[in-house]
PDB file of C-alpha atoms in Angstrom:
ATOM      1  CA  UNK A   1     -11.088  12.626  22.792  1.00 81.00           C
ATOM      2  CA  UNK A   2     -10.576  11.308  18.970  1.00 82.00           C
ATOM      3  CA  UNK A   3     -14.259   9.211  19.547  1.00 83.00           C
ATOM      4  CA  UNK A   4     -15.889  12.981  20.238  1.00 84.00           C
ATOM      5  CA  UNK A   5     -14.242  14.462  17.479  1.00 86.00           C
ATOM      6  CA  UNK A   6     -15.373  12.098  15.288  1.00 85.00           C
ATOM      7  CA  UNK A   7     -18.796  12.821  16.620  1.00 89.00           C
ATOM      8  CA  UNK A   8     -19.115  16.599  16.425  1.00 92.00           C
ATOM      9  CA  UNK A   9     -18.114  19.712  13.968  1.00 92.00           C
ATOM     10  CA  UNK A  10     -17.862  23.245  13.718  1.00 94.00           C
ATOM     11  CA  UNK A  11     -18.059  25.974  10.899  1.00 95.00           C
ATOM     12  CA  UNK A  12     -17.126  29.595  11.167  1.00 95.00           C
ATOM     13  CA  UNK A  13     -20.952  30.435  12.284  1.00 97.00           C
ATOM     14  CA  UNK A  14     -21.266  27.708  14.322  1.00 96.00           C
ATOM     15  CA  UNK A  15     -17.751  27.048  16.089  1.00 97.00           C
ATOM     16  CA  UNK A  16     -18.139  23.589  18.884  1.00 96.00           C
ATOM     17  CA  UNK A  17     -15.960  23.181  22.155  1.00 95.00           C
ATOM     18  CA  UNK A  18     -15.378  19.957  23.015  1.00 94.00           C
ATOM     19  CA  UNK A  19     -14.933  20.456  27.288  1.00 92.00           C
ATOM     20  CA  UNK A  20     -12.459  17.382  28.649  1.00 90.00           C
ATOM     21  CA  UNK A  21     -12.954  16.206  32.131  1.00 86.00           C
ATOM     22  CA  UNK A  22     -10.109  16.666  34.753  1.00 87.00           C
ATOM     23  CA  UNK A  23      -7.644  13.911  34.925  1.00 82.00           C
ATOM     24  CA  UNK A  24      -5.796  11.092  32.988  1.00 70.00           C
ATOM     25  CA  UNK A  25      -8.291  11.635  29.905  1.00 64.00           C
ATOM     26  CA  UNK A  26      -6.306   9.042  27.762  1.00 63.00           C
ATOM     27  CA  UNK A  27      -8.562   6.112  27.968  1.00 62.00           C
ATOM     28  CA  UNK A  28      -7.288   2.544  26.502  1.00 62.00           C
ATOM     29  CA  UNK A  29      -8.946   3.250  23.417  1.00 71.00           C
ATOM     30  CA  UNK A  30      -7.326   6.494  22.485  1.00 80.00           C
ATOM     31  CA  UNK A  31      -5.406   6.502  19.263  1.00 84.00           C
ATOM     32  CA  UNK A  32      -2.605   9.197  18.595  1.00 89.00           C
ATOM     33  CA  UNK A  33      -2.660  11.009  17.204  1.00 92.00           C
ATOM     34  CA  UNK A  34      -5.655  12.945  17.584  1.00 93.00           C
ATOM     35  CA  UNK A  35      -6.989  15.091  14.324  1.00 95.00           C
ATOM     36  CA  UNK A  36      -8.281  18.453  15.213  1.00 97.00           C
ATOM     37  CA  UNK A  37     -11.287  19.045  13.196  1.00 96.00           C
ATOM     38  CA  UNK A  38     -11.442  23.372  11.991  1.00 98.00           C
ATOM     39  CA  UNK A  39     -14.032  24.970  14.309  1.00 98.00           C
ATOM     40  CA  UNK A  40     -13.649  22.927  17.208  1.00 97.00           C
ATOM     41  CA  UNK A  41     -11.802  23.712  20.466  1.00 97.00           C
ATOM     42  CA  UNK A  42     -10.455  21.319  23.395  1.00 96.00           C
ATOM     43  CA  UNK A  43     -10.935  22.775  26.636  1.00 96.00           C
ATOM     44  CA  UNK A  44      -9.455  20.870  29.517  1.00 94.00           C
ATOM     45  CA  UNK A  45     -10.068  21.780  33.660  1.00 94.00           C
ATOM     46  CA  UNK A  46      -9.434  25.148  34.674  1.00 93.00           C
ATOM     47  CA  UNK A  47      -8.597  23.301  38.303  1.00 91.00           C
ATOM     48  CA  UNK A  48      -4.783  23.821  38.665  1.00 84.00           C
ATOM     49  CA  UNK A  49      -4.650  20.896  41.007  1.00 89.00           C
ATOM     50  CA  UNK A  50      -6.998  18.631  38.933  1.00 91.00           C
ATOM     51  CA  UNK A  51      -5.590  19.096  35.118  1.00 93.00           C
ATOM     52  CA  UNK A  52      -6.931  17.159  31.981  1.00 93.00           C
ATOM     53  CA  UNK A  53      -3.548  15.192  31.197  1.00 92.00           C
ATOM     54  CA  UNK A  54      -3.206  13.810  27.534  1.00 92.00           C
ATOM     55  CA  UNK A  55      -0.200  11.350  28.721  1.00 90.00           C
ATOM     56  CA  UNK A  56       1.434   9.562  25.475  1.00 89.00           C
ATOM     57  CA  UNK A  57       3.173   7.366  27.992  1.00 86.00           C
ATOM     58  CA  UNK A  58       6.313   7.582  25.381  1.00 85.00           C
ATOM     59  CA  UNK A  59       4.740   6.672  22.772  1.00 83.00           C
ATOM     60  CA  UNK A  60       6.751   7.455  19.187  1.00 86.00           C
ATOM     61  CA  UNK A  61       3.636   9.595  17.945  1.00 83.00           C
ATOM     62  CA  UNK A  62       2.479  12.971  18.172  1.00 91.00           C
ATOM     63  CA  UNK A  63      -0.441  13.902  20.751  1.00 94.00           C
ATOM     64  CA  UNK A  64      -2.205  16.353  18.338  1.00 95.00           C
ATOM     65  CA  UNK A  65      -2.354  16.753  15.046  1.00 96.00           C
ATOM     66  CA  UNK A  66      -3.587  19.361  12.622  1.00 97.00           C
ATOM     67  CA  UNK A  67      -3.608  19.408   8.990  1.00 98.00           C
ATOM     68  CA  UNK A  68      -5.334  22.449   7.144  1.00 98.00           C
ATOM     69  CA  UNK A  69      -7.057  23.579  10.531  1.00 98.00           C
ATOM     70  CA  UNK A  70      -8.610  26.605  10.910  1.00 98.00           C
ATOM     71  CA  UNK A  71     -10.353  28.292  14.218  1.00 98.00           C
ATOM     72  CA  UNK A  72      -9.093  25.728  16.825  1.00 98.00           C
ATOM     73  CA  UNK A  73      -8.039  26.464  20.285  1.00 98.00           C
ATOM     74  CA  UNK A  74      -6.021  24.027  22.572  1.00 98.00           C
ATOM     75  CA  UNK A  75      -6.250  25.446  25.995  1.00 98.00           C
ATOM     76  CA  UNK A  76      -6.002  23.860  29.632  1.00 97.00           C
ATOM     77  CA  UNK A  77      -4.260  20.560  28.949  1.00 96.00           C
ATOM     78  CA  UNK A  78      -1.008  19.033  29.948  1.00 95.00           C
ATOM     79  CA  UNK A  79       0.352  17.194  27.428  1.00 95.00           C
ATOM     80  CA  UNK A  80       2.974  15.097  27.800  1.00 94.00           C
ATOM     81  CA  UNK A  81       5.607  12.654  27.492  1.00 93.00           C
ATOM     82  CA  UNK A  82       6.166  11.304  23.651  1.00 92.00           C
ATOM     83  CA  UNK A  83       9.323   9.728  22.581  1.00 92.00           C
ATOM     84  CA  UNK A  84      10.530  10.425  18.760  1.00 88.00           C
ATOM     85  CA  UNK A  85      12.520   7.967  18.082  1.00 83.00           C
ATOM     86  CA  UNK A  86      14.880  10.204  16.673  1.00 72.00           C
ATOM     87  CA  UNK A  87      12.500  10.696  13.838  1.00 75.00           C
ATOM     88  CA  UNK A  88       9.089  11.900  14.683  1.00 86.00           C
ATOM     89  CA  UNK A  89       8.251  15.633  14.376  1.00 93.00           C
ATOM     90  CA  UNK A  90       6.254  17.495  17.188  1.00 93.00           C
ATOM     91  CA  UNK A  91       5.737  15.489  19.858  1.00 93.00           C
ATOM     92  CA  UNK A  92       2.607  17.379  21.857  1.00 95.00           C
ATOM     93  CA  UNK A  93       1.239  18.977  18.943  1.00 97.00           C
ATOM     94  CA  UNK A  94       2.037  18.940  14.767  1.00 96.00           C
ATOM     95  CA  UNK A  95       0.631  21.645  12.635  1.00 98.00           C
ATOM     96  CA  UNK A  96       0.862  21.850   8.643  1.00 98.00           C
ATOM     97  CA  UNK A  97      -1.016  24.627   7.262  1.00 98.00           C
ATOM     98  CA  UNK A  98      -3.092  25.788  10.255  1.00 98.00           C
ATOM     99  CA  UNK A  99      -4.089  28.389  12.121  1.00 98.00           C
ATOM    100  CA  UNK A 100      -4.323  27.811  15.921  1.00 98.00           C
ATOM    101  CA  UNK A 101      -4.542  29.152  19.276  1.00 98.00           C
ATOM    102  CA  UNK A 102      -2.474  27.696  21.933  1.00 98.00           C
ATOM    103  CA  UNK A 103      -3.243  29.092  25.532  1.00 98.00           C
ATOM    104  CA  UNK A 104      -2.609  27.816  29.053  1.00 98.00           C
ATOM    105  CA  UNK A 105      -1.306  24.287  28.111  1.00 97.00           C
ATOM    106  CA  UNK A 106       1.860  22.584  29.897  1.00 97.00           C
ATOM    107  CA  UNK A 107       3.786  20.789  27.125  1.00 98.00           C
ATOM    108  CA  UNK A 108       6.070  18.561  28.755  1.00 97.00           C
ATOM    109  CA  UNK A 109       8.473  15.714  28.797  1.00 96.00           C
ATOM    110  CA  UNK A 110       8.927  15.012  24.941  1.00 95.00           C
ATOM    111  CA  UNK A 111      11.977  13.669  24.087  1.00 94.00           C
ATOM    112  CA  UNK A 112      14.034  12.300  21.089  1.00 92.00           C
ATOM    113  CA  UNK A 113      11.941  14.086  18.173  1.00 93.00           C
ATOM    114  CA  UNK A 114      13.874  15.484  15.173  1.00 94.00           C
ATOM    115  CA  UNK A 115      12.316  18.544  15.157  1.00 95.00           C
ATOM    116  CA  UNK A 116      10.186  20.663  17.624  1.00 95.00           C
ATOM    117  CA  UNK A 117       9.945  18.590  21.054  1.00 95.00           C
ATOM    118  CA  UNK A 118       6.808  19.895  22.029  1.00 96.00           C
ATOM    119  CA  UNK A 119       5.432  21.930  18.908  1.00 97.00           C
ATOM    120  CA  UNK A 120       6.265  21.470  15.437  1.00 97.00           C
ATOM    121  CA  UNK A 121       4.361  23.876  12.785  1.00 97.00           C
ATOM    122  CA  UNK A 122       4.998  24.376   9.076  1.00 97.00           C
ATOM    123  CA  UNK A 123       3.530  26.991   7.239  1.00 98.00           C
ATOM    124  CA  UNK A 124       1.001  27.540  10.452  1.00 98.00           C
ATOM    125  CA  UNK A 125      -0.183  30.789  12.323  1.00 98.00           C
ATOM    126  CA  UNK A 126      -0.118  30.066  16.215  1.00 97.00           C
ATOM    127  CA  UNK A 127      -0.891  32.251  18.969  1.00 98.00           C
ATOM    128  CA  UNK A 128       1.191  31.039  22.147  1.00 98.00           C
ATOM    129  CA  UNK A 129      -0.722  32.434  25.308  1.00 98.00           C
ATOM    130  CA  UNK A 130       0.799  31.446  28.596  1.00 98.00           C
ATOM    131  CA  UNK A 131       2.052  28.387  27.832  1.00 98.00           C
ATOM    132  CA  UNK A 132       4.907  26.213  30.106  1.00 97.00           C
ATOM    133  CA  UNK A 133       7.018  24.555  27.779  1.00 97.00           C
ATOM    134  CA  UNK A 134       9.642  22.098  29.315  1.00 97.00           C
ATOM    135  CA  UNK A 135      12.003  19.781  29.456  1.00 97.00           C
ATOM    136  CA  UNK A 136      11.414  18.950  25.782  1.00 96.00           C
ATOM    137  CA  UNK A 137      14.205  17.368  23.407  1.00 94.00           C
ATOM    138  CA  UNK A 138      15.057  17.218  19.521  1.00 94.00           C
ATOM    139  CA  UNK A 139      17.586  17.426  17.092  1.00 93.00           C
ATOM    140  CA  UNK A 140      16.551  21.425  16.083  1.00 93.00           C
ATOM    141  CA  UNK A 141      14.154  23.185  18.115  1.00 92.00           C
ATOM    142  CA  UNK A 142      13.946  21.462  21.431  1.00 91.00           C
ATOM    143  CA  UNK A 143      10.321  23.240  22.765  1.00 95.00           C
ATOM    144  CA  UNK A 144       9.357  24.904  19.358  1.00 96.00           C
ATOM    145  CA  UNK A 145      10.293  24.330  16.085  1.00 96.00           C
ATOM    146  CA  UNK A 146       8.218  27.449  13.253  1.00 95.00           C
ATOM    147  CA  UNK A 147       9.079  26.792   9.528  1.00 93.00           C
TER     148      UNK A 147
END
């Protein structure tokens, strides 16, 4: 996933989707995290029994990451299992300054962050469409944490 976003962009005219195969999608070469690009969306399977899975294997890093983002969607991906290290914020997904759509994702299994388990955002705009957010741990906000 971070090699095709690397390879591809998006404006407001001319927004890309990037469409992930179902399955473990994390290949040995994946680096976390992984910078969302403005304009370009991650779409994962729409098979409920065959999900895209973005596994951090409890890793201390965030999954996603998005810094000054605009017109992104996240949608159809499980993401899961980070560990903070007591000090990491966001464990599935960190936002500063974005503005992005989050919508049919499982977030799950992110423990030990020190703020937001699964989602940390500061100064973003998110839309949360049906979403399963669980069993996610931190210090303030154990699923979500909005500043």
């Amino acid at each position: 996933m971070t090699y095709a976003l690397t390879e591809v962009s998006g404006s407001k005219e001319n927004p890309t989707t990037i469409h992930i195969l179902a399955g473990d999608s994390v290949s040995p070469q994946e680096t976390f995290p992984i910078n969302l690009n403005s304009h370009v969306s991650s779409h994962g399977s729409t098979h409920p029994s065959q999900p895209t899975t973005i596994d951090g294997k409890d890793l201390e890093a965030q999954l996603i990451y998005g810094k000054d983002v605009v017109g992104v969607e996240l949608s159809h991906l499980v993401l899961q299992k980070t560990d903070g290290g007591n000090s990491n914020k966001g464990g599935a997904i960190y936002l500063e300054g974005s503005s992005v759509t989050i919508k049919k994702n499982r977030l799950e299994g992110h423990q030990q962050h020190t703020h937001g388990g699964a989602i940390y955002a500061l100064g973003s705009s998110i839309n949360l469409l049906d979403n399963t957010i669980s069993n996610n741990q931190a210090a303030d906000g154990g699923g979500l944490y909005l500043f």
